[in-house]
Amino acid sequence: RSGRDYRAANGTRIKNLGEMDLLFHTESGHKCGLPVQVAEVERPLIAASQLGAAGNKVELEELASQIIHKKSGRVIPLQRKGGVYILRMYVPVAKAGASGFLRPGA
């Protein structure tokens, strides 16, 4: 999908810089990973449909929302703030000069 652009709500173009596998851990200590499209955004989005296609069940409730990995039964809680569900994740900082992301042609 590299080279394809996105549009922000205000119509501004956001360049897609490619795809990478994002490794992270949750507040519960679960180690997770998912493929993501890289772009210069402050609040990345995760589609519930993509989580479902990857073998998860997504429950969006008013008081207790969560992602459940169907095979392992592992549960990742989601927070709700202002009508938005938030997955808190901790991403290790890459070592200097090693982003882990290969740009097209690299």
Backbone as ProteinMPNN parsed JSONL, in Angstrom:
{"seq_chain_A": "RSGRDYRAANGTRIKNLGEMDLLFHTESGHKCGLPVQVAEVERPLIAASQLGAAGNKVELEELASQIIHKKSGRVIPLQRKGGVYILRMYVPVAKAGASGFLRPGA", "coords_chain_A": {"N_chain_A": [[0.814, -1.204, 0.0], [2.144, 1.071, 0.006], [2.785, 4.354, -1.068], [0.178, 4.967, -1.602], [-2.239, 7.32, -0.635], [-3.861, 8.681, 2.307], [-6.768, 10.368, 3.583], [-7.313, 12.977, 5.822], [-9.827, 14.0, 8.214], [-10.252, 16.687, 7.678], [-9.637, 16.887, 5.037], [-6.965, 17.002, 4.346], [-4.108, 15.501, 2.821], [-2.549, 12.43, 3.721], [0.4, 10.802, 3.609], [1.081, 7.413, 2.846], [3.585, 5.51, 4.16], [4.367, 2.916, 3.958], [4.419, -0.529, 5.152], [4.707, -2.218, 8.308], [5.598, -4.656, 10.797], [4.312, -4.25, 13.869], [5.529, -4.549, 17.03], [4.545, -4.915, 20.349], [3.688, -4.441, 23.854], [1.097, -5.003, 26.248], [-0.684, -3.303, 28.94], [-1.242, -5.342, 30.654], [0.88, -6.976, 30.302], [0.988, -8.676, 28.145], [2.58, -9.867, 25.24], [2.406, -8.683, 22.018], [1.639, -8.36, 18.502], [1.119, -6.725, 15.375], [0.399, -6.162, 11.92], [0.948, -2.974, 10.533], [0.031, 0.025, 8.786], [2.248, 2.538, 7.942], [2.307, 5.919, 8.743], [2.422, 9.498, 9.055], [0.933, 10.218, 11.717], [-0.865, 11.193, 14.67], [-2.7, 9.819, 16.205], [-3.118, 6.703, 15.718], [-5.287, 4.343, 14.041], [-7.12, 1.328, 14.644], [-8.79, -1.184, 12.999], [-11.716, -2.879, 13.922], [-12.66, -4.904, 12.317], [-10.34, -5.883, 11.098], [-8.985, -6.869, 13.332], [-10.736, -8.925, 13.999], [-10.494, -10.541, 11.7], [-7.955, -11.448, 12.133], [-8.181, -13.392, 14.019], [-9.341, -12.667, 16.434], [-11.772, -11.71, 18.927], [-13.826, -8.952, 19.269], [-15.128, -6.973, 21.732], [-17.214, -4.395, 22.328], [-18.337, -2.59, 24.744], [-20.251, -0.525, 26.99], [-19.182, -0.339, 29.616], [-17.182, -2.349, 29.952], [-14.922, -3.093, 27.746], [-13.148, -5.101, 25.342], [-10.492, -7.005, 23.753], [-10.361, -10.251, 22.619], [-8.296, -12.958, 22.208], [-8.972, -15.619, 20.221], [-7.816, -18.261, 20.082], [-5.966, -18.487, 22.275], [-7.35, -17.366, 24.383], [-6.548, -15.117, 25.623], [-6.988, -11.91, 27.038], [-7.338, -8.535, 26.256], [-7.829, -5.514, 27.682], [-9.815, -2.651, 26.766], [-9.888, 0.892, 26.873], [-12.352, 3.42, 27.304], [-12.799, 6.581, 26.084], [-14.447, 9.516, 25.764], [-16.23, 8.445, 23.827], [-14.536, 7.005, 22.213], [-12.704, 4.059, 21.721], [-9.823, 2.876, 23.269], [-6.729, 1.318, 22.838], [-4.255, 0.675, 24.944], [-0.872, 0.622, 24.462], [2.526, -0.409, 24.655], [5.407, 0.393, 23.079], [8.563, -0.763, 22.263], [11.47, 1.299, 22.182], [13.263, 1.918, 19.262], [16.655, 1.081, 18.479], [19.232, 3.497, 17.859], [19.361, 4.442, 14.51], [18.233, 2.096, 13.638], [15.379, 1.479, 12.575], [13.7, -0.597, 11.916], [11.971, -0.523, 9.889], [11.622, -0.87, 6.535], [12.105, 1.175, 3.857], [10.556, 1.773, 0.657], [12.488, 0.403, -1.968], [14.703, 0.079, -0.429]], "CA_chain_A": [[0.0, 0.0, 0.0], [3.037, 2.215, -0.012], [2.523, 5.256, -2.176], [-1.229, 5.364, -1.584], [-2.462, 8.325, 0.397], [-5.091, 8.706, 3.094], [-7.278, 11.726, 3.778], [-7.764, 13.32, 7.17], [-11.201, 14.507, 8.24], [-10.295, 18.037, 7.102], [-9.286, 16.812, 3.624], [-5.514, 16.979, 4.166], [-3.559, 14.207, 2.42], [-1.566, 11.808, 4.6], [1.147, 9.843, 2.788], [1.354, 6.083, 3.375], [5.02, 5.27, 4.043], [4.62, 1.485, 3.85], [3.878, -1.406, 6.189], [5.663, -2.869, 9.193], [5.026, -5.436, 11.89], [4.479, -3.509, 15.113], [5.595, -5.381, 18.223], [4.246, -4.1, 21.526], [3.096, -5.181, 24.958], [-0.051, -4.328, 26.847], [-0.563, -3.023, 30.37], [-1.321, -6.638, 31.333], [2.122, -7.683, 30.07], [0.909, -9.537, 26.967], [3.378, -9.471, 24.08], [1.534, -8.737, 20.85], [2.136, -7.774, 17.273], [0.164, -6.617, 14.285], [0.904, -5.384, 10.786], [0.372, -1.629, 10.492], [0.425, 0.944, 7.728], [3.007, 3.62, 8.562], [1.972, 7.266, 8.274], [2.685, 10.509, 10.071], [-0.304, 10.53, 12.422], [-0.721, 11.223, 16.12], [-3.601, 8.837, 16.8], [-3.378, 5.639, 14.742], [-6.553, 3.63, 14.178], [-7.141, -0.116, 14.417], [-10.137, -1.585, 12.596], [-12.222, -4.081, 14.575], [-12.777, -5.944, 11.287], [-9.014, -6.476, 10.925], [-8.726, -7.663, 14.532], [-11.543, -10.129, 13.844], [-9.889, -11.364, 10.648], [-6.694, -11.987, 12.654], [-8.46, -14.413, 15.028], [-9.746, -12.07, 17.702], [-13.159, -11.287, 19.126], [-13.801, -7.597, 19.811], [-16.344, -6.647, 22.464], [-17.28, -2.963, 22.633], [-19.421, -2.368, 25.685], [-20.138, 0.773, 27.649], [-18.353, -0.378, 30.817], [-16.057, -3.285, 29.882], [-14.614, -3.446, 26.356], [-11.933, -5.902, 25.308], [-10.127, -7.831, 22.601], [-10.111, -11.61, 23.104], [-7.651, -13.818, 21.224], [-9.802, -16.819, 20.244], [-7.058, -19.491, 20.348], [-5.334, -18.519, 23.595], [-8.239, -16.841, 25.414], [-5.919, -13.918, 26.188], [-7.884, -10.76, 27.013], [-6.711, -7.216, 26.321], [-8.879, -4.53, 27.939], [-9.826, -1.375, 26.055], [-10.424, 2.015, 27.635], [-13.251, 4.26, 26.522], [-12.678, 8.009, 26.406], [-15.183, 10.383, 24.847], [-16.817, 7.705, 22.717], [-13.485, 6.344, 21.447], [-12.082, 2.942, 22.424], [-8.369, 3.049, 23.202], [-5.851, 0.202, 23.188], [-2.983, 1.198, 25.463], [0.219, -0.271, 24.099], [3.871, 0.081, 24.907], [6.25, -0.002, 21.955], [9.974, -0.548, 22.593], [12.154, 2.308, 21.382], [14.269, 1.318, 18.369], [18.029, 1.554, 18.657], [19.594, 4.548, 16.913], [19.688, 4.001, 13.159], [17.578, 0.82, 13.32], [13.946, 1.698, 12.732], [12.947, -1.808, 11.679], [11.064, -0.25, 8.781], [12.333, -0.732, 5.267], [11.43, 2.046, 2.907], [10.587, 1.214, -0.704], [13.771, 0.506, -2.649], [15.817, -0.137, 0.522]], "C_chain_A": [[0.85, 1.258, 0.0], [2.76, 3.057, -1.241], [1.076, 5.684, -2.267], [-1.422, 6.341, -0.431], [-3.775, 8.076, 1.133], [-5.563, 10.148, 3.115], [-7.725, 11.888, 5.218], [-9.183, 13.869, 7.077], [-11.324, 15.891, 7.608], [-9.881, 18.064, 5.635], [-7.796, 16.788, 3.33], [-5.056, 15.577, 3.768], [-2.523, 13.741, 3.43], [-0.896, 10.71, 3.795], [1.337, 8.522, 3.534], [2.825, 5.788, 3.101], [5.368, 3.788, 3.947], [4.014, 0.722, 5.004], [5.004, -1.969, 7.03], [4.911, -3.702, 10.212], [5.349, -4.706, 13.187], [4.443, -4.483, 16.277], [5.404, -4.485, 19.434], [3.828, -5.015, 22.674], [2.024, -4.325, 25.602], [0.231, -4.031, 28.316], [-0.577, -4.31, 31.182], [-0.05, -7.459, 31.148], [2.099, -8.634, 28.889], [1.799, -8.983, 25.858], [2.526, -9.701, 22.843], [2.24, -8.148, 19.636], [1.026, -7.694, 16.252], [0.774, -5.823, 13.157], [0.198, -4.033, 10.758], [0.856, -0.886, 9.252], [1.078, 2.137, 8.408], [2.64, 4.942, 7.902], [2.263, 8.238, 9.406], [1.368, 10.956, 10.683], [-0.033, 10.505, 13.92], [-1.56, 10.156, 16.795], [-3.92, 7.764, 15.771], [-4.681, 4.91, 15.061], [-6.34, 2.14, 13.939], [-8.579, -0.479, 14.094], [-10.532, -2.873, 13.308], [-12.345, -5.221, 13.565], [-11.439, -6.634, 11.05], [-8.631, -7.323, 12.137], [-9.491, -8.981, 14.455], [-10.95, -11.075, 12.821], [-8.592, -12.024, 11.118], [-6.922, -12.978, 13.799], [-8.831, -13.886, 16.395], [-11.243, -11.812, 17.722], [-13.082, -9.916, 19.782], [-15.152, -7.318, 20.452], [-16.292, -5.177, 22.858], [-18.529, -2.706, 23.458], [-19.213, -1.024, 26.373], [-19.169, 0.743, 28.83], [-17.124, -1.275, 30.709], [-15.844, -3.739, 28.443], [-13.282, -4.179, 26.32], [-11.739, -6.575, 23.964], [-9.777, -9.194, 23.179], [-9.488, -12.41, 21.968], [-8.331, -15.182, 21.306], [-9.036, -18.082, 20.601], [-6.554, -19.569, 21.784], [-6.272, -18.095, 24.722], [-7.7, -15.586, 26.084], [-6.841, -12.713, 25.997], [-7.074, -9.478, 27.142], [-7.817, -6.197, 26.538], [-8.697, -3.274, 27.085], [-10.393, -0.317, 26.978], [-11.357, 2.799, 26.724], [-13.126, 5.696, 27.014], [-13.428, 8.805, 25.351], [-15.758, 9.655, 23.643], [-15.812, 6.99, 21.829], [-12.889, 5.24, 22.307], [-10.579, 2.995, 22.187], [-7.666, 1.781, 23.66], [-4.537, 0.805, 23.648], [-1.91, 0.174, 25.168], [1.545, 0.411, 24.367], [4.779, -0.496, 23.838], [7.702, 0.262, 22.345], [10.593, 0.486, 21.653], [13.234, 1.616, 20.556], [15.646, 1.891, 18.678], [18.344, 2.575, 17.568], [19.988, 3.956, 15.567], [19.03, 2.697, 12.761], [16.083, 0.938, 13.542], [13.145, 0.427, 12.586], [11.993, -1.673, 10.513], [11.89, -0.058, 7.509], [11.534, 0.121, 4.315], [11.5, 1.42, 1.513], [11.944, 1.446, -1.353], [14.96, 0.257, -1.735], [16.221, -1.603, 0.557]], "O_chain_A": [[0.329, 2.373, -0.006], [2.527, 2.528, -2.327], [0.766, 6.668, -2.94], [-0.818, 6.183, 0.63], [-4.662, 7.369, 0.655], [-4.831, 11.049, 2.706], [-8.43, 11.038, 5.763], [-9.674, 14.164, 5.988], [-12.373, 16.236, 7.064], [-9.779, 19.139, 5.043], [-7.397, 16.575, 2.185], [-5.547, 14.583, 4.303], [-1.725, 14.531, 3.934], [-1.565, 9.779, 3.345], [1.707, 8.512, 4.708], [3.265, 5.813, 1.952], [6.546, 3.438, 3.864], [3.192, 1.255, 5.749], [6.115, -2.176, 6.543], [3.726, -3.478, 10.459], [6.514, -4.562, 13.556], [3.442, -5.167, 16.489], [6.022, -3.425, 19.537], [3.638, -6.217, 22.484], [2.039, -3.097, 25.515], [1.25, -4.45, 28.864], [0.002, -4.372, 32.267], [0.096, -8.518, 31.757], [3.082, -9.332, 28.643], [1.779, -7.786, 25.571], [1.987, -10.791, 22.645], [3.296, -7.524, 19.745], [0.099, -8.504, 16.263], [1.572, -4.915, 13.389], [-1.017, -3.961, 10.939], [1.947, -1.139, 8.741], [0.518, 2.692, 9.353], [2.659, 5.073, 6.678], [2.341, 7.848, 10.571], [0.76, 11.932, 10.243], [0.916, 9.869, 14.378], [-1.179, 9.64, 17.846], [-4.891, 7.895, 15.025], [-5.117, 4.87, 16.211], [-5.494, 1.74, 13.14], [-9.491, -0.119, 14.837], [-9.778, -3.846, 13.303], [-12.155, -6.383, 13.922], [-11.402, -7.844, 10.825], [-8.02, -8.38, 11.985], [-8.956, -10.033, 14.806], [-10.906, -12.284, 13.047], [-8.177, -13.043, 10.565], [-5.971, -13.366, 14.478], [-8.657, -14.573, 17.401], [-11.891, -11.71, 16.681], [-12.346, -9.737, 20.753], [-16.192, -7.413, 19.799], [-15.427, -4.765, 23.632], [-19.636, -2.617, 22.926], [-18.119, -0.461, 26.335], [-18.414, 1.695, 29.03], [-16.104, -0.976, 31.33], [-16.509, -4.663, 27.975], [-12.399, -3.931, 27.141], [-12.661, -6.701, 23.158], [-8.99, -9.289, 24.12], [-10.075, -12.531, 20.893], [-8.275, -15.836, 22.348], [-9.55, -18.909, 21.355], [-6.699, -20.601, 22.439], [-6.03, -18.42, 25.885], [-8.319, -15.052, 27.004], [-7.405, -12.522, 24.92], [-6.228, -9.353, 28.027], [-8.667, -6.025, 25.665], [-7.58, -2.893, 26.734], [-11.283, -0.6, 27.78], [-11.164, 2.833, 25.509], [-13.321, 5.987, 28.194], [-13.075, 8.767, 24.172], [-15.768, 10.204, 22.542], [-16.187, 6.427, 20.801], [-12.601, 5.452, 23.485], [-10.121, 3.138, 21.053], [-7.963, 1.239, 24.725], [-3.792, 1.376, 22.851], [-2.012, -0.987, 25.565], [1.665, 1.635, 24.311], [4.908, -1.713, 23.703], [8.045, 1.384, 22.719], [10.267, 0.531, 20.467], [14.021, 0.829, 21.081], [15.776, 3.045, 19.087], [17.778, 2.517, 16.477], [20.845, 3.076, 15.493], [19.244, 2.225, 11.645], [15.577, 0.538, 14.59], [12.017, 0.356, 13.076], [11.278, -2.619, 10.185], [12.751, 0.82, 7.439], [10.386, -0.2, 4.006], [12.399, 0.629, 1.227], [12.487, 2.549, -1.298], [16.101, 0.225, -2.197], [17.135, -1.974, 1.293]]}, "name": "protein", "num_of_chains": 1, "seq": "RSGRDYRAANGTRIKNLGEMDLLFHTESGHKCGLPVQVAEVERPLIAASQLGAAGNKVELEELASQIIHKKSGRVIPLQRKGGVYILRMYVPVAKAGASGFLRPGA"}
